[in-house]
Coordinates of C-alpha atoms in Angstrom, one line a residue:
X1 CA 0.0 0.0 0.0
X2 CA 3.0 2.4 0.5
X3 CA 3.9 2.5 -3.1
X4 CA -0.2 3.1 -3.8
X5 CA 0.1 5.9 -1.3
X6 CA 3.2 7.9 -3.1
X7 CA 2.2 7.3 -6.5
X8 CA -2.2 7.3 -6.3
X9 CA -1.5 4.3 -8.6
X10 CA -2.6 1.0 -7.2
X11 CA -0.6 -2.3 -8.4
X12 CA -1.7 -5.8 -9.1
X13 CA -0.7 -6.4 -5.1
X14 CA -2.9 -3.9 -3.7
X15 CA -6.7 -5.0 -2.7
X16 CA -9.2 -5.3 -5.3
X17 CA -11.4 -2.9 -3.9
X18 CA -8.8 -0.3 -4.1
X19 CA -7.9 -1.2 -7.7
X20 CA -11.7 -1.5 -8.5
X21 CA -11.8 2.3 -7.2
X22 CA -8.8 3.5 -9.4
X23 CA -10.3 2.4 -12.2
X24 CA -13.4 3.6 -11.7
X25 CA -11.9 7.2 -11.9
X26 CA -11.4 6.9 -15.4
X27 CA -14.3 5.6 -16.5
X28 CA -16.3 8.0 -19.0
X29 CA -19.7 7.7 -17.7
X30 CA -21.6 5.8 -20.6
X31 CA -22.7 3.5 -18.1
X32 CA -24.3 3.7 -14.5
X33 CA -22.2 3.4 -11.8
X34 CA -23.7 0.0 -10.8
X35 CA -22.7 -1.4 -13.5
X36 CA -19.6 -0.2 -14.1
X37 CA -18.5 -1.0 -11.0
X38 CA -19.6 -4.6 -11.0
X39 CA -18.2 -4.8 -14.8
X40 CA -15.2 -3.9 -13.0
X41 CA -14.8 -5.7 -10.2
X42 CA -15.2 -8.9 -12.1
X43 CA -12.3 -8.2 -14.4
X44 CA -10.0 -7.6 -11.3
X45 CA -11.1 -10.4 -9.9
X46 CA -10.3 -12.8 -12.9
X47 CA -6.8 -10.7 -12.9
X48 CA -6.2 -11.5 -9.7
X49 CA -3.8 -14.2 -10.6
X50 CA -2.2 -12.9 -13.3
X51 CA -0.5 -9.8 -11.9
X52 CA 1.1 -9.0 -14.8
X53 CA -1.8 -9.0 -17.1
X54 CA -3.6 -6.7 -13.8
X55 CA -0.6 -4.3 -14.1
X56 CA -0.8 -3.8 -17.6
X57 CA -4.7 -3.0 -17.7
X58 CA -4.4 -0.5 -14.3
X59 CA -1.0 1.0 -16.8
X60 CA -3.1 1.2 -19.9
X61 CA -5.9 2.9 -18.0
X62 CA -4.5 4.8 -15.6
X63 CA -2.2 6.8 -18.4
X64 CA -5.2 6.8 -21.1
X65 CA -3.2 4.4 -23.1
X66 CA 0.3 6.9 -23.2
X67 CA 2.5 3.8 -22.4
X68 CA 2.3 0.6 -23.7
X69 CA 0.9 -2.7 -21.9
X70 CA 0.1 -6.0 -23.3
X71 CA -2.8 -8.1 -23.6
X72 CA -5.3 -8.6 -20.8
X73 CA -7.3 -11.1 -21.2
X74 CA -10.2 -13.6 -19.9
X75 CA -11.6 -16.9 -21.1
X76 CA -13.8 -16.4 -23.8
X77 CA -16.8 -18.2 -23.7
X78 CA -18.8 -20.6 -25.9
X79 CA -20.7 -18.1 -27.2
X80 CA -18.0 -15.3 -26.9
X81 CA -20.1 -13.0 -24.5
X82 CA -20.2 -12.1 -20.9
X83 CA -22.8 -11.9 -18.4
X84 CA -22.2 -8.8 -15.9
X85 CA -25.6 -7.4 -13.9
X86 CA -27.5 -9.3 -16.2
X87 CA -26.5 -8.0 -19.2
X88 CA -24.6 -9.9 -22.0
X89 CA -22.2 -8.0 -24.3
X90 CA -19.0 -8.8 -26.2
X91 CA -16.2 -8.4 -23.5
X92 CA -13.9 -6.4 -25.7
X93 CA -16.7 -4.0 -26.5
X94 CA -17.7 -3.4 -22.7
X95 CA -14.5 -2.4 -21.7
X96 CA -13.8 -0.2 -24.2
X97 CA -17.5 1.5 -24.0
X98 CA -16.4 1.8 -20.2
X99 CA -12.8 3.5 -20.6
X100 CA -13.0 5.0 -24.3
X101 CA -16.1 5.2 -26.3
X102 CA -19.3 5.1 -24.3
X103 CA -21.2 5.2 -27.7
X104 CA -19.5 2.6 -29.3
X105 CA -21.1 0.0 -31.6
X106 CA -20.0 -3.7 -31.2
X107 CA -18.7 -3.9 -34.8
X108 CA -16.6 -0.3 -34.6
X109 CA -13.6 -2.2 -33.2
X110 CA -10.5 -3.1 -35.1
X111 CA -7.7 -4.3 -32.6
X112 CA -4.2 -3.2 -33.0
X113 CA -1.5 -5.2 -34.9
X114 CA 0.4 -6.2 -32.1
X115 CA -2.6 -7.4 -29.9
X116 CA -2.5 -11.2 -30.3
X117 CA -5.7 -12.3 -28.3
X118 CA -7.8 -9.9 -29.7
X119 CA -11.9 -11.0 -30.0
X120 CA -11.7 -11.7 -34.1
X121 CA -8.4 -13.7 -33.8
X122 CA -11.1 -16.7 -31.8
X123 CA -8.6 -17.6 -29.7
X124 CA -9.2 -19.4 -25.9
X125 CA -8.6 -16.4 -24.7
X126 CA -9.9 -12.6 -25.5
X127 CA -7.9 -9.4 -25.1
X128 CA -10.1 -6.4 -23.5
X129 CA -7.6 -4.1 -23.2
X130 CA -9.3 -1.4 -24.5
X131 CA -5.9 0.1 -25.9
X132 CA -5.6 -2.5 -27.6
X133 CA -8.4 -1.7 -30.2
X134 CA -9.0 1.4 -32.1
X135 CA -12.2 2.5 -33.5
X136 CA -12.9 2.4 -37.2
X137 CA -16.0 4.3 -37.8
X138 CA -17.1 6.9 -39.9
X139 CA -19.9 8.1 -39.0
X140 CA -20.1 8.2 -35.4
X141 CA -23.1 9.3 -33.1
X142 CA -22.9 12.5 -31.5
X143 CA -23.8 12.0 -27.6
X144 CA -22.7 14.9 -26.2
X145 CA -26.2 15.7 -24.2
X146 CA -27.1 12.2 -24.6
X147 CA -25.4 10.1 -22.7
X148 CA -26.7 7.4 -20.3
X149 CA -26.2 9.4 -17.2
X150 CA -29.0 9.2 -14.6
X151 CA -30.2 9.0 -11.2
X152 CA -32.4 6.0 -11.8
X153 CA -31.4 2.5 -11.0
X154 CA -29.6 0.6 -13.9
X155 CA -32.3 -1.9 -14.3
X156 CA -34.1 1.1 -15.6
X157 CA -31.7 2.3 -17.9
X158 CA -31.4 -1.5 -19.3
X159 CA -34.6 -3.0 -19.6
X160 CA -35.9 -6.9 -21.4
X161 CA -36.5 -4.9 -24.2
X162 CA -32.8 -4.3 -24.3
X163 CA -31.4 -7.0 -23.3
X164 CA -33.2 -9.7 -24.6
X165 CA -32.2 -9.6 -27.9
X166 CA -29.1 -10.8 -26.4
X167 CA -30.2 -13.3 -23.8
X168 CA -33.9 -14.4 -24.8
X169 CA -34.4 -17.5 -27.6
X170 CA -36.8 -16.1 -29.3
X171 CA -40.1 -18.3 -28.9
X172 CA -42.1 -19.4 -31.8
X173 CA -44.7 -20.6 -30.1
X174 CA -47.3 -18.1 -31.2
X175 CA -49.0 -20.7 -33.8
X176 CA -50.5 -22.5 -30.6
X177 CA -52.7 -20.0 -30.0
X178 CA -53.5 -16.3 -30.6
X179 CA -53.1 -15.3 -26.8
X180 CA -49.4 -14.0 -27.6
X181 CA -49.8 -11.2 -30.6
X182 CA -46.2 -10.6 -30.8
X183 CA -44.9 -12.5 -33.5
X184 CA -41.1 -13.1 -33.3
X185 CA -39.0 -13.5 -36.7
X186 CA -35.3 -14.5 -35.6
X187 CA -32.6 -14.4 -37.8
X188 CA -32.2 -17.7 -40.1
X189 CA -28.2 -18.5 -40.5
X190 CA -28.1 -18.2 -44.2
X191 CA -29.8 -14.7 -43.8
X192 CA -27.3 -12.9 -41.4
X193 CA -24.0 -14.2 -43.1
X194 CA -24.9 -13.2 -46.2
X195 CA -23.7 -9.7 -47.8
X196 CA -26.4 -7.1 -47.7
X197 CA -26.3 -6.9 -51.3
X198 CA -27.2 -10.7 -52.1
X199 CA -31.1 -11.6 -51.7
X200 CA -32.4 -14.0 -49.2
X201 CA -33.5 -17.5 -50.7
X202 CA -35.7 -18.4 -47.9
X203 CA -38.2 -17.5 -47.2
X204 CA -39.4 -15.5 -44.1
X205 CA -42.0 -17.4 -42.3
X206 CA -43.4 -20.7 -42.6
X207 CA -46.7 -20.2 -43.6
X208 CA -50.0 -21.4 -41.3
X209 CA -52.0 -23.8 -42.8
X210 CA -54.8 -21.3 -42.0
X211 CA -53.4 -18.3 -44.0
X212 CA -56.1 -18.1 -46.2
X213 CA -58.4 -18.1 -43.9
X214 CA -58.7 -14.0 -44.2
X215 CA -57.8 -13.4 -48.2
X216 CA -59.9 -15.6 -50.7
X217 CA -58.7 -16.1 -53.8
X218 CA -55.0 -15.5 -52.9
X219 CA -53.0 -18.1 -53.6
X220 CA -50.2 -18.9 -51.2
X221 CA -46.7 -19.4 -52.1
X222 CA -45.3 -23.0 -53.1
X223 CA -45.4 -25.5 -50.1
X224 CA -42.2 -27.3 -51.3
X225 CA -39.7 -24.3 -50.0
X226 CA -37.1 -27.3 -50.6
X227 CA -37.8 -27.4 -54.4
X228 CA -37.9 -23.7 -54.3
X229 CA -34.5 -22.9 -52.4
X230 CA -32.9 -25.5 -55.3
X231 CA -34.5 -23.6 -58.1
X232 CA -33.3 -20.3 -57.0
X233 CA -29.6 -21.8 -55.9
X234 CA -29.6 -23.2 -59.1
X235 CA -31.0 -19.9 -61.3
X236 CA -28.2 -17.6 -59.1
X237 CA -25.1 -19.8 -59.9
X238 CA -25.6 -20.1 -63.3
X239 CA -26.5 -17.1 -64.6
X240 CA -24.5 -15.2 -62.3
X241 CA -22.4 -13.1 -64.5
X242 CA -25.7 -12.9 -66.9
X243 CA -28.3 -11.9 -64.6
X244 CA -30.2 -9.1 -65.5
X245 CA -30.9 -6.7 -62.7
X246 CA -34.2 -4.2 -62.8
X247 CA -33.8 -1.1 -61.0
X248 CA -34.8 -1.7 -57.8
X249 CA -32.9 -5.1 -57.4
X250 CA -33.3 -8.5 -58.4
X251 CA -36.9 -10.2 -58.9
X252 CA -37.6 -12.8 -56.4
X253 CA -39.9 -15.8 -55.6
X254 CA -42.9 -15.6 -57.2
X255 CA -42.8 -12.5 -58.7
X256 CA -40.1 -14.1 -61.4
X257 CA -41.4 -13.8 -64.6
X258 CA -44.6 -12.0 -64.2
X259 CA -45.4 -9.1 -65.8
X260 CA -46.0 -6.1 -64.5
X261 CA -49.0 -5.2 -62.3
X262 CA -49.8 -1.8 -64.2
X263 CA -48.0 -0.6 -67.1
X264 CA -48.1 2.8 -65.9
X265 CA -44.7 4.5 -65.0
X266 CA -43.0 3.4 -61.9
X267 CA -43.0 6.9 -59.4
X268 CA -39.8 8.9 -59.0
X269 CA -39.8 7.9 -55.6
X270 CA -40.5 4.6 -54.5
X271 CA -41.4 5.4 -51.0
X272 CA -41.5 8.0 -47.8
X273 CA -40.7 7.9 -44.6
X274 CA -41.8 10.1 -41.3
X275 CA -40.3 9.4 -38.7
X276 CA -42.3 10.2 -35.0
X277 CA -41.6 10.5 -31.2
X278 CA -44.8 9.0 -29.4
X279 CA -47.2 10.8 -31.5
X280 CA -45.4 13.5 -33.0
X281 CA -43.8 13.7 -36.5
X282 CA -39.9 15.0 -35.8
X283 CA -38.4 16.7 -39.1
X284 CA -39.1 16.5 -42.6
X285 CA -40.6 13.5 -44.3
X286 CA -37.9 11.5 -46.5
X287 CA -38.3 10.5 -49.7
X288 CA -36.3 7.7 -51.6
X289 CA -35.8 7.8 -55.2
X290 CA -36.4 4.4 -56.9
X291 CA -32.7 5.0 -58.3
X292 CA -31.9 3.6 -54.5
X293 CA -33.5 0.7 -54.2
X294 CA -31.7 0.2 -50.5
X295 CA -32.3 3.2 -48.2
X296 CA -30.5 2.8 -44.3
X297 CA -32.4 4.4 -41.5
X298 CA -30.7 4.5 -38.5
X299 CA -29.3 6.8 -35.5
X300 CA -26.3 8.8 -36.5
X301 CA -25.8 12.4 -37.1
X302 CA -24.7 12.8 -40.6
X303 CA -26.7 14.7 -42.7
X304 CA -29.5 12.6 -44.3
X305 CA -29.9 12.1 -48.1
X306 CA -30.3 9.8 -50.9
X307 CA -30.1 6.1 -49.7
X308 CA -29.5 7.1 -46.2
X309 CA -32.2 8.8 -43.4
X310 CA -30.3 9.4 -40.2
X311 CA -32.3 10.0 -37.4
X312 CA -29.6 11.5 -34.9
X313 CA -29.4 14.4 -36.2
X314 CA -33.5 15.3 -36.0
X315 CA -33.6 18.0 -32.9
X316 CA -37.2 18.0 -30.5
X317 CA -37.6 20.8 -28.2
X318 CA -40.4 18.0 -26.2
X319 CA -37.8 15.3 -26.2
X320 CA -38.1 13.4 -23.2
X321 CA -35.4 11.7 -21.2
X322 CA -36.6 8.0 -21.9
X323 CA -36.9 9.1 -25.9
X324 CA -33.5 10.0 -25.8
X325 CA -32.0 7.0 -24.0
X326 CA -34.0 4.8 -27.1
X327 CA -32.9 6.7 -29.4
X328 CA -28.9 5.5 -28.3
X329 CA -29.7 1.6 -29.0
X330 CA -31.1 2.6 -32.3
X331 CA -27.5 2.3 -33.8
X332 CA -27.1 1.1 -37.4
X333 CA -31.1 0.6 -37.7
X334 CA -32.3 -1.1 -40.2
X335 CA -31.9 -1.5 -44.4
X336 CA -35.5 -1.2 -46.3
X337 CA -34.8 -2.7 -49.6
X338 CA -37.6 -2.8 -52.7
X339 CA -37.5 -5.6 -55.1
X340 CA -39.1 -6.1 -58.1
X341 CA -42.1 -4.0 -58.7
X342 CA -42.3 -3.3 -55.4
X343 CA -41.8 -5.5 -52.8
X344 CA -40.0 -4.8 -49.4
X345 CA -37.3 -6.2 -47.5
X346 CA -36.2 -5.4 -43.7
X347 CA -32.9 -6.2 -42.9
X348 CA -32.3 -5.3 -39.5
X349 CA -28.7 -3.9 -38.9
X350 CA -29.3 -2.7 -35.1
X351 CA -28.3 -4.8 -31.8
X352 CA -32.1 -4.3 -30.8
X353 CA -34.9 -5.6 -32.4
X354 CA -37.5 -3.3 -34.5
X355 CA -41.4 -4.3 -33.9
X356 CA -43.1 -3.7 -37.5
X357 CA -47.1 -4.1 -38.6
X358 CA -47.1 -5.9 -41.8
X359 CA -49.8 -6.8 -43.2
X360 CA -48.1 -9.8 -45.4
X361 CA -46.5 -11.2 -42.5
X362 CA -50.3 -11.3 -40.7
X363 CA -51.0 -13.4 -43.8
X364 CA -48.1 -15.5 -43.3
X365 CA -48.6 -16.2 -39.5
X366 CA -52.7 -17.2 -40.4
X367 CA -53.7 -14.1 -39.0
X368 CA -56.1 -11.0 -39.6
X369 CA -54.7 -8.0 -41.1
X370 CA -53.7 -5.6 -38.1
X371 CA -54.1 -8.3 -35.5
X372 CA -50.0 -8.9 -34.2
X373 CA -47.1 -7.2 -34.0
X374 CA -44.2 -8.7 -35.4
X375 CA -40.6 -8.6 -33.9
X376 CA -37.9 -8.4 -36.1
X377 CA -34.6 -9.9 -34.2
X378 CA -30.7 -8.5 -35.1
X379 CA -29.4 -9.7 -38.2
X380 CA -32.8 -10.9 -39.7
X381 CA -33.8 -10.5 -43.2
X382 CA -37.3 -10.7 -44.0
X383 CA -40.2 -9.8 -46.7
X384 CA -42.7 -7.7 -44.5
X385 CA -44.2 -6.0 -48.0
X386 CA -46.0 -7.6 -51.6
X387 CA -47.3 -5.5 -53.9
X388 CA -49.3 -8.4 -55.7
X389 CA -50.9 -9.4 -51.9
X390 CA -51.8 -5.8 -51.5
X391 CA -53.0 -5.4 -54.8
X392 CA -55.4 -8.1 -54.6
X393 CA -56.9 -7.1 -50.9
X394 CA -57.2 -3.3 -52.8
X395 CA -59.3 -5.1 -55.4
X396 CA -61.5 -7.3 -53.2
X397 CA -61.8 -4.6 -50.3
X398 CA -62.9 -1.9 -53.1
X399 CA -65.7 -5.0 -54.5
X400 CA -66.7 -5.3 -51.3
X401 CA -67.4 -2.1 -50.5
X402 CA -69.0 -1.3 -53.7
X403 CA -71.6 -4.2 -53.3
X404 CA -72.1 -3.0 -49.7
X405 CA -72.8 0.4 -50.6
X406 CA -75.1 -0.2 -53.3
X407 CA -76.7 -2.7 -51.0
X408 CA -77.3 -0.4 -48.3
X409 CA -78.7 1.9 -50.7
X410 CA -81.6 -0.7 -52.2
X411 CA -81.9 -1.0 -48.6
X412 CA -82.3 2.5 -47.7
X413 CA -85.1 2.9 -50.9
X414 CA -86.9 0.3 -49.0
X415 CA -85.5 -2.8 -52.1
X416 CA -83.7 -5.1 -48.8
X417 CA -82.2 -7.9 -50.3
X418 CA -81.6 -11.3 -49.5
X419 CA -78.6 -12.8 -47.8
X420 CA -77.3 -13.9 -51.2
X421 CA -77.1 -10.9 -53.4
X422 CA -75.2 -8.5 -51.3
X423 CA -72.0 -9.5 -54.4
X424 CA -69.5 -11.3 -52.9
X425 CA -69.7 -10.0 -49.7
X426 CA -68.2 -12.8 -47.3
X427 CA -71.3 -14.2 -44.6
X428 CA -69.1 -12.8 -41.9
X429 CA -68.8 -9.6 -42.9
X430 CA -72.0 -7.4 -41.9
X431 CA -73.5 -4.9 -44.4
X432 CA -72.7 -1.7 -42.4
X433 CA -69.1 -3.4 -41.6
X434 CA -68.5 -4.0 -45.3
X435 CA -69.8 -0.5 -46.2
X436 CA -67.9 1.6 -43.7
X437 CA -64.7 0.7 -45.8
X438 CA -63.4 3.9 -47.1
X439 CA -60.0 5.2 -48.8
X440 CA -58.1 5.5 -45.6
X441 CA -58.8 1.8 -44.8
X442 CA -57.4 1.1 -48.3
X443 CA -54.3 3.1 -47.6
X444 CA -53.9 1.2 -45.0
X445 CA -52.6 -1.5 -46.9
X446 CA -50.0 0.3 -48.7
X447 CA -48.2 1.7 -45.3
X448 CA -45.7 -0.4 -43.2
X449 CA -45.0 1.2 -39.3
X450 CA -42.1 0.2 -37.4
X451 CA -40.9 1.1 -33.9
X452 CA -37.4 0.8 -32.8
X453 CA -36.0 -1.1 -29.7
X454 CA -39.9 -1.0 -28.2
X455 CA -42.4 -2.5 -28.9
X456 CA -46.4 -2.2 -28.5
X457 CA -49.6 -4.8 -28.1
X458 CA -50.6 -7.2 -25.6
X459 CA -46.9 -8.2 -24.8
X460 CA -45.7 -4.4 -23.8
X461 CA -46.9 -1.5 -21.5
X462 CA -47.8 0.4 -24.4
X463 CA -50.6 -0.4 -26.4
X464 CA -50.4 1.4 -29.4
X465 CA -47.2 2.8 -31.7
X466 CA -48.0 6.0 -31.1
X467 CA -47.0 5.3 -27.3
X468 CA -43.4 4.3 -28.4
X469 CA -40.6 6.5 -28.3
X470 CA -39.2 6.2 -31.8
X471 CA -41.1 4.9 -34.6
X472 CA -41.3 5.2 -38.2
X473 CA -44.0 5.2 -40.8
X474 CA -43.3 4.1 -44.8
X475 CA -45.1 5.1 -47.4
X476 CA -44.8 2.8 -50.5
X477 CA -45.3 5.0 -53.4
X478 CA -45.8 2.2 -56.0
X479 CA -48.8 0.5 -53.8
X480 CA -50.5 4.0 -53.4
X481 CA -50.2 4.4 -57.2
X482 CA -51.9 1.0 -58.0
X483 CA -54.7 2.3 -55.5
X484 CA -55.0 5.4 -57.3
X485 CA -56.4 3.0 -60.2
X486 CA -58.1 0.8 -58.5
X487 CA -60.5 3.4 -57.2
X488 CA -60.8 4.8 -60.5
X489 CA -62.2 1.9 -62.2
X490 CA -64.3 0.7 -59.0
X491 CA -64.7 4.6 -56.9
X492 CA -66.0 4.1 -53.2
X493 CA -68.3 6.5 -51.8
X494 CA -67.3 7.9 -48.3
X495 CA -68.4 5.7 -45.3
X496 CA -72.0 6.4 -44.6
X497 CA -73.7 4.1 -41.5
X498 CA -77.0 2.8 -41.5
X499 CA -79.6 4.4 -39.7

């Protein structure tokens, strides 16, 4: 302790608790103080009996790096994360979000040339010496008046919704019954090695044998997904250097082949996005040219344009302190990409999950349009959008409504009609029901919402989107067009209610 004394630098001999405080000095406030400190004292602990690895980590940090140390590692485990208050994280990334870069992303690490157990080298071992790693990206979040500071315990700072992207396998149980409306959609292994560039083969849900149960006369995608993966495997690797791309990527699944919906020009832009806090709109819509068939929305600060929206930079005089601290695990959001005619993709690029109303993936999961929420995990790559689904619901909704209205009319001049000649109106549908559909319900169908890191429903506190802290809504420009016709070969009156 005499040498701590004259030199206010512990070394590996002193007591843990008064390394543990040393260290927590220098620690750049990104994190609460719970746990940092527990992050902390674990790393000491597993030091504790290699002194020299200890003494090079108090070094490094102590001296912010000015004098060289060596590796410090701990065992890396089978999955290559570590547990601390409940939390998992890569271990490298923790310590260097603690003493360098409290903002830092989990794949903005490059480690040094001379480290030689850093995290990619997969060795037994894992460097965290957070000198030993430099950060490599461009662009970077801005925190300054955002940071993680606060008076409230960390288990508020860090709730399931965070963490359990991490720790949580993701139940597919839903199909049991329709008690849980969360539907979860975790990341298959073919679609979160691939390059963002290549297009999934599978496909994104397995389909309930009840999924037509909602939308007659839609036919359902092949059942053999086998004979369809082989097909496309097949199509891909031989024609690779051949392939003709449209503009807005290549065509996929079922839409191969088919001709156009409408032969009317596709729009300049193929879709707009608003982005809202709770239930307030925050900056300018954005609007994607269909030259950029890929557009990135996510949390940094650089100015926003083309194929990127970026949602750090949007100012709110009303945010609130729990809007900004969602706002920082927004990260590298999520990649919309159209294919084909029109199409959508979600690829999600953040560590948290995005919660997105689609009504194609409804289909997909058997259920009624608007009925679930669906939770897109890390990594996942999935069809939430098709233009020929919509299309056809357009169609039949606009038929419906027609028959209805002119039903309620004959009804209203005193001509009621029987239960058969109401025109192709389902039995479960009532008149007044089928009649109250109007343009907005139709627009409906051409929108896609999707809230980062929270989600709504059932499962959550909040029951609606409009009760989530960041959330975006997507306009698809293409659908809206082929409603535009649609209502001007079968026009639906306003919604009027029987008396």
């Amino acid at each position: 302790m005499d040498n701590m004394s004259i030199t206010n630098t512990p070394t590996s001999n002193d007591a843990c608790l008064s390394i543990v405080h040393s260290l927590m000095c220098h620690r750049q406030g990104g994190e609460s103080e719970t746990f940092a400190k527990r992050a902390i004292e674990s790393l000491v602990k597993k030091l504790k009996e290699k002194k020299d690895e200890l003494d090079s980590l108090i070094t490094a940090i102590t001296t912010n790096g000015a004098h060289p140390s060596k590796c410090v590692t701990i065992q890396r485990t089978l999955d290559g994360r570590l547990q601390v208050a409940g939390r998992k994280g890569f271990p490298h990334v923790i310590y260097a979000r603690l003493w360098r870069w409290p903002d830092l992303h989990k794949n903005e690490l490059k480690h040094v040339k001379y480290c030689q157990y850093a995290f990619d080298l997969k060795c037994d071992s894992v460097c965290v010496n957070p000198y030993h790693y430099e950060r490599v990206v461009s662009p970077g979040i801005d925190l300054s008046g955002l940071t993680l500071q606060s008076s409230a315990p960390s288990s508020m700072l860090v709730k399931d919704e965070y963490v359990h992207d991490y720790e949580a396998q993701p139940s597919l149980s839903s199909a049991e019954g329709h008690s849980v409306q969360t539907i979860q959609h975790p990341p298959s292994n073919r679609a979160s090695t691939e390059p963002y560039s290549t297009p999934a083969m599978l496909a994104p849900t397995e389909a309930s044998t009840t999924s037509t149960t909602n939308f007659p006369n839609i036919p359902v995608a092949s059942t053999s997904k086998m004979i369809e993966k082989i097909f496309y495997l097949f199509f891909f690797s031989s024609c690779k250097t051949n392939c003709i791309f449209s503009l807005q990527g290549p065509v996929h699944n079922e839409l191969a082949f088919q001709p156009p919906i409408s032969n009317h020009p596709a729009p300049e832009y193929w879709c707009s996005i608003a982005y809202f806090e709770m239930d307030v709109q925050v900056g300018e819509t954005f609007k994607v040219p269909s030259s950029c068939p890929i557009v990135t929305v996510d949390g940094y600060v650089d100015p926003s344009g083309g194929d990127r929206f970026c949602l750090g930079q949007l100012s709110n005089v009303h945010r609130t302190e729990a809007i900004e601290r969602a706002r920082l695990h927004i990260g590298k959001g999520v990649q919309l990409e159209c294919k084909g005619e029109g199409d959508v993709w979600v690829r999600c690029l953040s560590d948290h999950a995005v919660f997105v109303q689609s009504y194609y993936l409804d289909r997909e999961a058997g259920r009624a349009p608007g009925d679930a929420v669906h939770k897109i995990y890390p990594s996942a790559y999935i069809k939430v959008f098709d233009l020929r689904q919509c299309h056809r619901q357009m169609q039949q909704q606009a038929a419906t409504a027609q028959a209805a209205a002119a039903a309620q009319a004959a009804a209203v001049a005193g001509n009621i009609p029987g239960p058969g000649s109401v025109g192709g109106i389902a039995p479960a549908i009532s008149l007044s029901a089928a009649a109250g559909i109007g343009v907005d319900d139709l627009r409906r169908l051409c929108i896609l919402r999707m809230s980062f890191v929270k989600g709504w429903g059932p499962d959550y506190p909040r029951q609606s989107i409009k009760e989530t802290p960041c959330w975006i809504e997507i306009h698809l420009h293409r659908a809206l067009q082929l409603l535009d016709e649609v209502l001007h070969t079968m026009p639906i009156a306003d919604p009027q209610p029987l008396d």
